[in-house]
Amino acid sequence: MDRVFEKAFMAVVRKQVLLNNTVTLEGLGSFKLEHIKQKASKSDAGNAVMTPPKDVIVFKQQKEKK
Amino acid sequence: MKITHAKFLKLLSAELGQDEKITGIHLNGLISEIINSTEDGKPYKIEGFGTFLRKDGELQFSADDRLAAEINYNYEGMPDIDVNEAKSVVDDELDETTQKPLKKAGTIIVDEGVANEPDVTEEGSAETISERHSDTSRDSTREEVNETEGALQEELSPEEDPFGIKEDEVSPKTSFSFDESADENEIIKDDGAPEAEVEGHDADEDVFAEVLESDDTDSGVKNEADAKLDSFIASRVSKTDQAENVDDTEAKPEAEEGLTNKSQTESEEEYIDLDEALTYSAESDVSANSPSEDGPADEEIKADEPEHELSGTDDSESELDFTKMDQRENADETTQKQNLADAASQKTVKKPEPVIKVGSIVGKKTPAVPPVKSKDKPADEFKAAGVAAEAVEGSDAQEAAKERPLPGDRRKGESNFAVVIITVAAVVLIAAGVWWYLGSQPEPLPTAGILPEAGLSQAMLDEVTENEDVPAVISEPAETAEPTQAELDLAAATNWEEPRPVGSRAEASSSETVAESQSASRFGLRGEAQPMEGRVFSIVVHSLPNRVDGNIQCDEIARLDLRCVVVEARVNNRITYRVGIGQFETFAEAQRQAAQLPEPYRSRNFPARIN
């Protein structure tokens, strides 16, 4: 695949994901941004630990058509 | 919002600048390649985007780290936080949360490296500066105190003692005791002599009364009276010798000291007074001794004597009368010189520098010892002494007076006891006056310094009256008085000059209140960002790879009337710029304020310590 085309594909997907848009590609799946909230948990030592939130890109495979 | 395939194709064709069909062909070819590659079990990796991987029959995507960071720009570089530790830190180190201003203001860019650098505006630096300043000021204060002490030592000279204690303590004999004794002598002069003096005086008067009475009676009585008179004169002469010996030993150093300080006027006055008195006594000596000599003076005296002799009853007793007359004249002379010595001693006491008078008297008394001893001799020897006095007559009456003892000085040994009593009484009066004076003073500090000093002075005055060692006494109270006064001035200087690092409780509480109010005003969700140091928490809403993006986001936050800070942080050797909202003293406060933020910050934030 042409490297230029890959860079353009990557840029468009990243930009739309950053805009919190879901990009759906037929035959492949969809990319979307998912926000993971902060959460409190306990460490192995038993201390309460606060995990910071996180924004991640999530890919979901397209369901095969029957 | 969803981006469909068609729409994505348009965006991609726009990105590539190609036609949509061509872009569609290329896009479909990419998707087929990813699927075919993953179906073969091979991962398909797009550089900078991620890796497609089929796992358990399901196609999965693992984003590249760079893409993940860009997507997670809001919270990039945030580690997990131990809540207990954060709270304990905040609770335990609450004092450290007192924020210090930084150089930067407004929308601040806080750099941890910069924040760790020592700042001249830091409290520690300020303290150091102030401490240095205080050290220098203390040094200068010490110098000033030393100067003040020196000045005070100069001021502590007996002449300028405000309380009049030092002078009295130091030289009770030179000034104080003599003044008091002068007063006492004046009192004695006015009210009469003390008991011993009165008794002695009465005895004298009795003897003289008998002698005078014997002049008017027969010769037998006269002989008895003469015998009494001789014995009286002999006893008085012996007493006078003893008194002179004592007085000479006491008065010699005083005479030496007094001669150096003697003023010409006083000495002249003294000499004039003494000259008058001694001249009179010399004349009486001449008149008393003249009958045994021939010459015009004798004739004159003899011409005067008949009046005296006319009182006699028998001419055959003329020689005896002469002897009697001599003795009587000697008695009169003794009385007159006693009065003269009393006057001299009174003058000596009255003057502030009594040594001068004593010295002058001593100088006149010293050659008077042989004539005194001559009084124990028979009458013919007494006459010979009168011849010697006559020879002196032509030269100087004062020198003739020097040869006569000063019987009044015998009282000095007796008056020492009175002087001691008077001194003690005066000290008590002065102590009472000092106590009254100090009691009227509002400041307790000088009282504490001076009261024991007064007690010391009294003890030392007693010691002085016993030892009469003036120079040794002078140094001791000076040494004991100086530190006390110096301490007072040191305390005063310290109170004046020294800054108050410790401060009173009220001052500390007021300063703490001000600091709390200032620190409270520096923290908050809204308003302008304050430059701070130490532990500061904020609601982080962005974490961007460059400062420009951070400032852009911060400007958007500022438009919402929220306080925004941009903090630079280094995570895994990569610099990120965190955009936070508000500045809070504790993590809990930041967490509580995060719930009041508008969307999207309310749902997407992370309270964290920014420095």
XYZ file of C-alpha atoms in Angstrom:
677
model
C 0.000 0.000 0.000
C 1.123 3.379 -0.751
C 2.660 5.004 2.262
C 1.135 8.317 1.398
C -2.315 6.783 1.343
C -1.674 5.173 4.765
C -0.599 8.449 6.267
C -3.702 10.127 4.928
C -5.908 7.333 6.223
C -4.300 7.561 9.621
C -4.646 11.356 9.814
C -8.309 11.357 8.929
C -9.164 8.640 11.417
C -7.199 10.300 14.201
C -8.755 13.654 13.549
C -12.283 12.325 13.569
C -11.660 10.265 16.647
C -10.230 13.224 18.427
C -13.384 15.059 17.503
C -15.175 12.306 19.308
C -16.635 11.054 16.055
C -17.087 7.446 15.183
C -15.532 6.457 11.915
C -17.146 3.467 10.273
C -15.446 1.684 7.438
C -17.379 -0.951 5.510
C -15.753 -4.314 5.498
C -13.510 -3.470 8.447
C -15.228 -1.960 11.468
C -15.470 1.309 13.296
C -13.085 3.575 15.247
C -14.301 5.669 18.083
C -12.965 7.457 21.111
C -13.902 6.065 24.460
C -13.433 7.863 27.771
C -12.519 5.718 30.716
C -13.429 7.440 33.961
C -11.189 7.651 36.952
C -11.668 4.916 39.424
C -10.602 4.122 42.916
C -9.060 0.825 43.596
C -6.831 -0.794 46.093
C -3.278 -1.618 45.496
C -1.585 -4.812 46.500
C -0.489 -3.155 49.722
C -4.102 -2.341 50.517
C -3.805 1.378 49.902
C -6.559 3.199 48.115
C -5.341 4.182 44.707
C -6.973 6.646 42.406
C -6.512 5.760 38.742
C -6.717 8.721 36.424
C -9.147 8.781 33.534
C -8.065 7.990 30.059
C -9.176 8.591 26.477
C -8.568 5.669 24.210
C -9.311 4.781 20.619
C -11.438 1.739 20.302
C -11.843 -0.411 17.216
C -14.855 -2.601 16.746
C -14.936 -5.192 14.016
C -17.806 -5.089 11.643
C -20.160 -7.873 12.075
C -20.118 -10.251 9.196
C -23.212 -10.205 7.107
C -25.109 -13.378 7.090
C -21.337 11.958 15.417
C -20.814 9.098 13.027
C -18.620 9.227 10.006
C -19.904 6.855 7.407
C -17.854 5.178 4.805
C -18.961 7.543 2.086
C -18.269 10.525 4.210
C -14.920 9.133 5.253
C -14.131 8.612 1.607
C -14.825 12.244 0.898
C -12.606 13.309 3.769
C -9.846 10.999 2.644
C -10.077 12.119 -0.967
C -9.918 15.656 0.321
C -6.870 14.787 2.398
C -5.156 13.130 -0.525
C -6.399 15.526 -3.092
C -7.548 12.722 -5.238
C -10.791 11.696 -6.752
C -13.200 9.836 -4.600
C -13.321 6.868 -6.902
C -9.607 6.454 -6.939
C -9.504 7.062 -3.226
C -12.358 4.479 -2.850
C -10.363 1.896 -4.821
C -7.305 2.492 -2.664
C -9.410 2.374 0.503
C -11.073 -0.873 -0.425
C -7.711 -2.342 -1.323
C -6.341 -1.354 2.135
C -9.240 -2.919 3.936
C -8.935 -6.194 1.910
C -5.196 -6.298 2.629
C -5.798 -5.849 6.407
C -8.424 -8.565 6.470
C -6.477 -10.987 4.339
C -3.346 -10.401 6.360
C -5.069 -10.956 9.679
C -6.889 -13.999 8.395
C -3.535 -15.480 7.669
C -2.642 -14.863 11.296
C -0.302 -12.092 10.413
C -0.638 -8.701 12.062
C -0.993 -5.778 9.781
C 0.806 -2.695 11.023
C 0.304 0.828 9.796
C 3.223 2.984 10.918
C 2.070 5.633 13.385
C -1.463 4.344 13.457
C -1.533 0.868 15.001
C -1.573 -2.831 14.368
C -4.498 -4.972 13.284
C -4.499 -8.421 14.731
C -6.920 -11.212 14.691
C -7.272 -12.985 17.941
C -9.733 -15.793 18.560
C -11.338 -15.114 15.171
C -11.964 -11.515 16.054
C -10.145 -8.672 14.432
C -8.545 -6.391 17.050
C -6.748 -3.107 16.774
C -3.877 -1.940 19.002
C -3.234 1.745 18.617
C 0.269 2.991 18.258
C 1.708 4.684 21.345
C 1.929 8.014 19.654
C -1.672 7.831 18.484
C -2.766 6.725 21.932
C -0.960 9.665 23.498
C -2.534 12.031 21.081
C -5.928 10.593 21.760
C -5.326 10.648 25.533
C -3.896 14.141 25.480
C -6.095 15.278 28.334
C -4.703 12.853 30.818
C -1.356 11.987 29.407
C 1.332 11.242 31.990
C -0.917 10.953 34.994
C 0.125 8.165 37.309
C -2.039 6.447 39.849
C -2.397 8.332 43.102
C -2.339 6.843 46.556
C -5.264 8.636 48.103
C -4.220 8.047 51.700
C -0.787 9.337 50.996
C -2.158 12.407 49.313
C -4.493 13.124 52.180
C -1.852 12.464 54.763
C 0.522 14.679 52.930
C -2.035 17.405 52.782
C -3.042 16.984 56.378
C 0.398 16.555 57.816
C 2.150 19.113 55.749
C -0.515 21.715 55.838
C 2.013 24.337 56.674
C 3.858 23.578 53.499
C 0.725 24.279 51.545
C 1.109 27.913 52.330
C 1.766 29.095 48.884
C 4.516 31.381 47.873
C 4.300 33.671 44.918
C 6.254 32.900 41.799
C 7.660 35.260 39.309
C 5.066 34.386 36.744
C 1.512 35.621 36.886
C -1.647 35.406 34.928
C -1.962 32.284 32.833
C 1.118 30.766 34.313
C 3.363 28.195 32.791
C 4.719 26.328 35.723
C 7.881 24.426 35.094
C 8.866 21.901 37.685
C 12.484 22.544 37.015
C 11.919 26.190 37.452
C 9.798 25.559 40.462
C 12.595 23.667 42.105
C 14.999 26.459 41.623
C 15.567 28.675 44.606
C 13.544 31.778 44.383
C 14.491 34.994 46.026
C 10.872 35.538 46.820
C 10.679 32.314 48.738
C 10.021 32.499 52.365
C 13.240 30.734 53.198
C 15.213 33.121 51.134
C 13.351 35.971 52.621
C 14.064 34.596 56.046
C 17.666 34.188 55.161
C 17.827 37.718 53.980
C 16.003 38.907 57.000
C 18.196 36.819 59.224
C 21.254 38.247 57.620
C 19.785 41.622 58.015
C 18.948 40.844 61.579
C 22.463 39.552 62.122
C 23.904 42.705 60.756
C 21.441 44.723 62.690
C 22.307 42.716 65.766
C 25.969 43.371 65.185
C 25.254 47.007 64.780
C 23.034 46.801 67.778
C 25.801 45.205 69.773
C 28.145 47.896 68.674
C 25.610 50.478 69.600
C 25.072 48.729 72.880
C 28.778 48.677 73.498
C 28.925 52.297 72.670
C 25.977 52.866 74.879
C 27.637 50.901 77.600
C 30.737 52.956 77.207
C 28.722 56.089 77.277
C 26.870 54.780 80.253
C 30.079 53.932 81.964
C 31.061 57.462 81.394
C 27.659 58.559 82.491
C 27.943 56.356 85.529
C 30.553 58.643 86.932
C 29.600 59.694 90.404
C 29.076 63.245 89.308
C 26.198 62.437 86.989
C 24.491 59.587 88.746
C 20.805 60.378 88.394
C 19.897 58.492 91.518
C 22.730 59.816 93.555
C 23.479 56.285 94.647
C 26.790 55.646 93.011
C 28.355 58.734 94.403
C 27.252 57.857 97.825
C 28.249 54.264 97.419
C 31.570 54.963 95.901
C 32.866 57.729 98.020
C 30.831 57.991 101.128
C 33.728 59.550 102.892
C 34.703 62.068 100.324
C 31.393 63.615 99.620
C 28.457 61.967 101.199
C 29.622 61.127 104.666
C 31.339 64.384 105.077
C 28.317 66.253 103.998
C 26.299 64.343 106.482
C 28.920 64.715 109.136
C 29.032 68.383 108.310
C 25.341 68.509 108.897
C 25.799 66.550 112.017
C 28.513 68.880 113.163
C 26.256 71.695 112.395
C 23.640 69.966 114.421
C 26.133 69.484 117.175
C 27.040 73.075 116.912
C 23.437 74.119 117.080
C 22.084 71.620 119.492
C 25.155 70.981 121.485
C 27.737 68.235 121.504
C 26.900 64.566 121.867
C 26.816 63.046 125.261
C 30.498 62.318 125.475
C 31.342 65.717 124.176
C 28.932 67.310 126.558
C 30.396 65.443 129.458
C 33.935 66.365 128.501
C 32.908 69.902 128.000
C 31.214 69.990 131.298
C 34.338 68.672 132.929
C 36.349 71.370 131.274
C 33.918 73.980 132.342
C 34.054 72.650 135.856
C 37.806 72.875 135.978
C 37.845 76.320 134.518
C 35.087 77.390 136.795
C 37.094 76.264 139.731
C 40.130 78.069 138.481
C 38.181 81.210 137.882
C 36.623 80.921 141.218
C 40.014 80.360 142.741
C 41.136 83.708 141.410
C 38.653 85.334 143.603
C 39.478 83.247 146.700
C 42.551 82.723 148.805
C 45.872 81.302 147.703
C 45.304 77.869 149.225
C 42.377 77.359 147.125
C 44.301 78.658 144.229
C 46.984 76.076 144.727
C 44.430 73.302 144.689
C 42.838 74.734 141.634
C 46.215 75.074 139.973
C 47.017 71.490 140.724
C 43.711 70.447 139.202
C 44.395 72.626 136.218
C 47.831 71.097 135.715
C 46.519 67.598 135.879
C 43.702 68.518 133.509
C 46.076 70.090 131.038
C 48.369 67.100 131.218
C 45.497 64.735 130.517
C 44.229 66.892 127.694
C 47.647 67.092 126.156
C 48.031 63.330 126.205
C 44.616 62.953 124.589
C 45.509 65.515 122.036
C 48.669 63.643 121.199
C 46.743 60.454 120.672
C 44.178 62.215 118.560
C 46.863 63.837 116.520
C 48.603 60.588 115.878
C 45.381 59.071 114.657
C 44.424 62.085 112.654
C 47.797 62.323 111.055
C 47.676 58.756 109.799
C 44.177 59.218 108.526
C 44.594 62.563 106.996
C 47.874 62.117 105.161
C 46.529 60.374 102.067
C 43.568 62.631 102.080
C 45.847 65.583 102.265
C 47.836 64.327 99.325
C 44.701 63.694 97.366
C 43.115 66.894 98.391
C 46.052 69.051 97.536
C 45.814 68.036 93.931
C 42.157 68.984 93.711
C 42.303 71.949 95.911
C 41.003 75.172 94.543
C 42.857 78.346 95.132
C 39.857 80.191 96.418
C 39.030 77.641 99.042
C 42.581 77.378 100.179
C 42.836 81.109 100.427
C 39.670 81.354 102.401
C 40.800 78.544 104.599
C 44.136 80.103 105.182
C 42.565 83.432 105.908
C 40.284 81.929 108.481
C 43.023 79.893 110.028
C 45.400 82.802 109.940
C 42.981 84.930 111.854
C 42.394 82.296 114.477
C 45.995 81.227 114.750
C 47.236 84.754 114.851
C 45.000 85.350 117.792
C 46.326 82.235 119.463
C 49.900 83.252 118.714
C 49.305 86.615 120.271
C 47.929 84.996 123.326
C 50.968 82.730 123.426
C 53.209 85.714 123.291
C 51.257 87.457 125.962
C 51.399 84.354 128.088
C 55.115 83.848 127.761
C 56.232 87.438 127.747
C 56.704 87.971 131.483
C 59.877 85.967 131.549
C 61.499 88.080 128.914
C 62.810 91.642 128.979
C 62.172 94.100 126.238
C 59.591 96.467 124.870
C 57.188 93.725 124.181
C 57.485 92.609 127.744
C 56.907 96.083 128.922
C 53.823 96.365 126.856
C 52.617 93.108 128.127
C 53.473 94.050 131.618
C 51.594 97.252 131.090
C 48.648 95.196 130.156
C 49.148 92.646 132.814
C 48.515 94.756 135.836
C 44.870 94.777 134.994
C 45.101 91.097 135.074
C 47.220 91.026 138.142
C 45.123 93.568 139.917
C 42.650 90.900 140.432
C 45.214 89.137 142.580
C 45.278 89.592 146.315
C 48.921 89.125 147.311
C 52.057 90.703 145.749
C 54.320 88.023 147.152
C 52.646 85.606 144.974
C 53.469 87.530 141.837
C 55.764 84.884 140.532
C 53.286 82.240 141.316
C 50.658 84.387 139.752
C 52.767 84.602 136.698
C 52.908 80.862 136.591
C 49.232 80.679 137.194
C 48.670 83.221 134.555
C 50.756 81.220 132.185
C 48.850 78.148 132.984
C 45.615 80.014 132.704
C 46.710 81.468 129.462
C 47.691 78.018 128.348
C 44.290 76.818 129.348
C 42.727 79.686 127.484
C 45.004 78.955 124.640
C 43.973 75.355 124.701
C 40.350 76.364 124.741
C 40.818 78.795 121.973
C 42.700 76.308 119.867
C 40.073 73.758 120.600
C 37.483 76.152 119.302
C 39.737 76.901 116.378
C 40.128 73.225 115.634
C 36.387 72.783 115.962
C 35.876 75.566 113.492
C 38.484 74.012 111.233
C 36.892 70.611 111.489
C 33.506 72.101 110.787
C 34.891 73.838 107.792
C 36.554 70.660 106.761
C 33.281 68.867 106.952
C 31.286 71.495 105.251
C 33.473 71.627 102.221
C 32.948 69.073 99.472
C 36.669 68.426 99.445
C 37.446 68.154 103.093
C 40.854 66.661 102.540
C 42.196 70.021 101.657
C 41.393 71.502 104.988
C 42.515 68.493 106.888
C 45.747 68.513 104.980
C 46.335 72.149 105.712
C 45.577 71.574 109.311
C 47.773 68.577 109.449
C 50.558 70.496 107.890
C 50.240 73.015 110.662
C 49.831 70.457 113.357
C 52.836 68.363 112.544
C 55.467 70.672 114.052
C 53.210 71.265 117.003
C 54.207 68.082 118.759
C 57.289 69.374 120.605
C 55.469 72.314 122.187
C 52.768 69.972 123.329
C 55.331 67.832 124.975
C 56.799 70.938 126.504
C 53.602 71.397 128.415
C 54.548 68.433 130.499
C 57.718 70.220 131.468
C 58.103 72.652 134.334
C 57.191 76.250 134.105
C 60.678 77.444 133.275
C 60.841 75.154 130.328
C 57.444 76.344 129.430
C 58.793 79.835 129.402
C 61.620 78.731 127.187
C 59.071 77.480 124.776
C 57.438 80.858 125.032
C 60.749 82.425 124.044
C 60.848 80.228 121.005
C 57.330 81.291 120.151
C 58.357 84.885 120.571
C 61.202 84.396 118.149
C 58.711 83.121 115.669
C 56.455 86.073 116.256
C 58.460 88.394 114.137
C 58.489 86.118 111.148
C 55.030 84.750 110.741
C 52.153 84.343 113.077
C 50.925 81.465 111.083
C 54.109 79.513 111.612
C 53.852 80.189 115.272
C 50.362 78.836 115.216
C 51.656 75.711 113.539
C 53.700 74.922 116.609
C 50.593 74.691 118.684
C 48.517 71.581 118.775
C 44.923 71.622 117.717
C 43.115 70.121 120.645
C 39.859 70.125 118.777
C 41.133 67.293 116.613
C 40.861 64.947 119.532
C 37.172 64.957 118.897
C 37.681 63.375 115.580
C 38.136 59.941 117.043
C 34.982 60.423 119.013
C 33.108 61.847 116.121
C 33.902 58.872 113.908
C 31.262 56.926 115.721
C 28.781 59.704 115.110
C 29.855 59.818 111.484
C 29.203 56.127 111.147
C 25.769 56.476 112.674
C 24.995 59.447 110.508
C 26.245 57.624 107.444
C 24.070 54.632 108.154
C 21.092 56.861 108.765
C 21.764 58.731 105.563
C 22.076 55.490 103.640
C 18.791 54.330 105.032
C 17.209 57.597 104.005
C 18.703 57.365 100.536
C 17.600 53.766 100.201
C 14.118 54.797 101.211
C 14.247 57.604 98.689
C 15.451 55.265 95.975
C 12.769 52.799 96.897
C 10.185 55.529 96.694
C 11.592 56.736 93.417
C 11.656 53.289 91.923
C 8.228 52.576 93.256
C 6.953 55.543 91.339
C 8.530 54.266 88.111
C 6.166 52.331 85.858
C 8.839 50.151 84.288
C 9.684 47.069 86.284
C 12.969 46.390 84.533
C 15.022 49.225 86.038
C 13.565 48.404 89.425
C 14.857 44.903 89.229
C 18.250 46.192 88.275
C 18.583 48.910 90.838
C 17.044 47.573 94.001
C 19.732 44.987 94.621
C 22.188 47.640 93.685
C 20.894 49.809 96.503
C 21.265 46.939 98.894
C 24.779 46.423 97.718
C 25.559 50.035 98.220
C 24.383 49.938 101.767
C 26.484 46.944 102.565
C 29.426 48.493 100.895
C 28.918 51.742 102.690
C 29.014 49.907 105.958
C 32.129 48.243 104.787
C 33.551 51.581 103.797
C 32.873 53.119 107.139
C 34.641 50.236 108.786
C 37.628 49.971 106.512
C 37.831 53.538 105.269
C 39.637 52.273 102.230
C 38.249 54.596 99.669
C 40.114 53.612 96.493
C 39.318 49.938 96.914
C 35.727 50.751 97.542
C 35.469 52.960 94.547
C 36.294 50.221 92.123
C 33.921 47.621 93.506
C 30.586 49.369 93.164
C 31.623 50.654 89.782
C 32.183 47.110 88.620
C 28.997 45.871 90.142
C 26.952 48.763 88.907
C 28.105 48.713 85.316
C 26.714 45.338 84.254
C 23.386 46.098 85.770
C 23.045 49.341 83.965
C 24.478 47.781 80.870
C 21.915 45.053 81.060
C 19.204 47.599 81.333
C 20.446 49.460 78.338
C 21.096 46.248 76.538
C 17.526 45.279 77.168
C 16.357 48.709 76.099
C 18.564 48.642 73.036
C 17.465 45.151 72.293
C 13.860 46.158 72.595
C 14.470 49.050 70.330
C 16.749 47.632 67.699
C 16.199 43.968 67.424
C 13.432 42.712 65.091
C 10.940 40.500 66.760
C 11.424 37.056 65.290
C 9.593 35.350 68.088
C 6.920 37.921 68.551
C 4.097 37.947 70.953
C 1.205 35.588 70.768
C -1.097 38.261 69.502
C 1.320 39.224 66.779
C 1.779 35.619 65.762
C -1.926 35.037 65.653
C -2.485 38.182 63.652
C 0.265 37.262 61.205
C -1.144 33.775 60.907
C -4.557 35.193 60.252
C -3.195 37.406 57.533
C -1.285 34.517 56.008
C -4.378 32.337 56.099
C -6.485 34.994 54.493
C -3.857 35.565 51.835
C -3.433 31.873 51.188
C -7.187 31.426 51.098
C -7.500 34.220 48.588
C -4.816 32.653 46.435
C -6.690 29.388 46.120
C -9.936 28.994 44.237
C -11.761 27.833 41.155
C -12.161 31.207 39.581
C -10.194 34.325 39.217
C -6.704 34.923 38.019
C -4.125 32.219 38.392
C -1.675 32.909 41.198
C 1.965 31.958 41.055
C 2.486 29.443 43.812
C 4.945 27.002 45.151
C 4.622 23.916 47.226
C 1.727 21.537 47.008
C -1.000 22.838 44.772
C -3.805 20.765 43.335
C -5.778 21.506 40.237
C -8.459 19.920 38.072
C -6.516 18.751 35.067
C -8.593 18.671 31.882
C -5.897 18.509 29.220
C -2.442 17.084 28.810
C -0.938 18.199 25.569
C 2.363 17.492 23.859
C 3.139 21.158 23.218
C 2.730 24.402 25.049
C 0.861 26.156 22.266
C -2.008 23.735 22.374
C -2.048 24.025 26.117
C -2.293 27.798 25.967
C -5.099 27.541 23.419
C -7.072 25.243 25.664
C -6.303 27.466 28.608
C -7.678 30.483 26.798
C -10.911 28.619 26.128
C -11.169 27.756 29.794
C -10.461 31.319 30.795
C -13.381 32.478 28.668
C -15.623 30.510 30.994
C -14.402 32.652 33.850
C -12.418 29.787 35.249
C -8.930 29.907 36.569
C -6.604 28.064 34.245
C -3.046 26.935 34.726
C -0.680 25.170 32.342
C 1.855 22.951 34.009
C 4.783 21.385 32.279
C 5.494 17.814 33.285
C 8.018 15.267 32.187
C 6.727 11.722 31.846
C 8.939 8.951 30.546
C 11.396 11.456 29.157
C 8.605 13.174 27.336
C 7.343 16.641 28.132
C 3.638 17.175 28.393
C 1.711 20.305 29.225
C -1.172 19.804 31.584
C -4.040 22.217 31.507
C -5.727 22.543 34.858
C -8.680 24.452 36.188
C -8.423 26.172 39.504
C -5.828 26.037 42.230
C -6.641 24.214 45.408
C -4.950 23.586 48.654
C -6.045 19.980 49.012
C -6.903 17.133 46.762
C -10.358 16.838 48.326
C -11.106 20.469 47.609
C -10.125 20.009 43.972
C -12.279 16.929 43.730
C -15.220 18.788 45.240
C -14.820 21.748 42.919
C -14.602 19.461 39.864
C -18.272 18.622 40.270
C -19.141 22.282 39.722
C -17.383 22.538 36.385
C -19.373 22.845 33.162
C -19.314 20.101 30.546
C -17.176 18.587 29.102
C -14.796 19.376 31.973
C -17.156 18.073 34.597
C -17.195 14.589 33.118
C -13.632 14.559 31.895
C -11.200 15.782 34.529
C -8.699 14.557 36.943
C -7.810 16.446 40.090
C -4.103 16.151 40.589
C -1.205 17.914 42.133
C 0.341 20.239 39.641
C 3.409 21.159 41.713
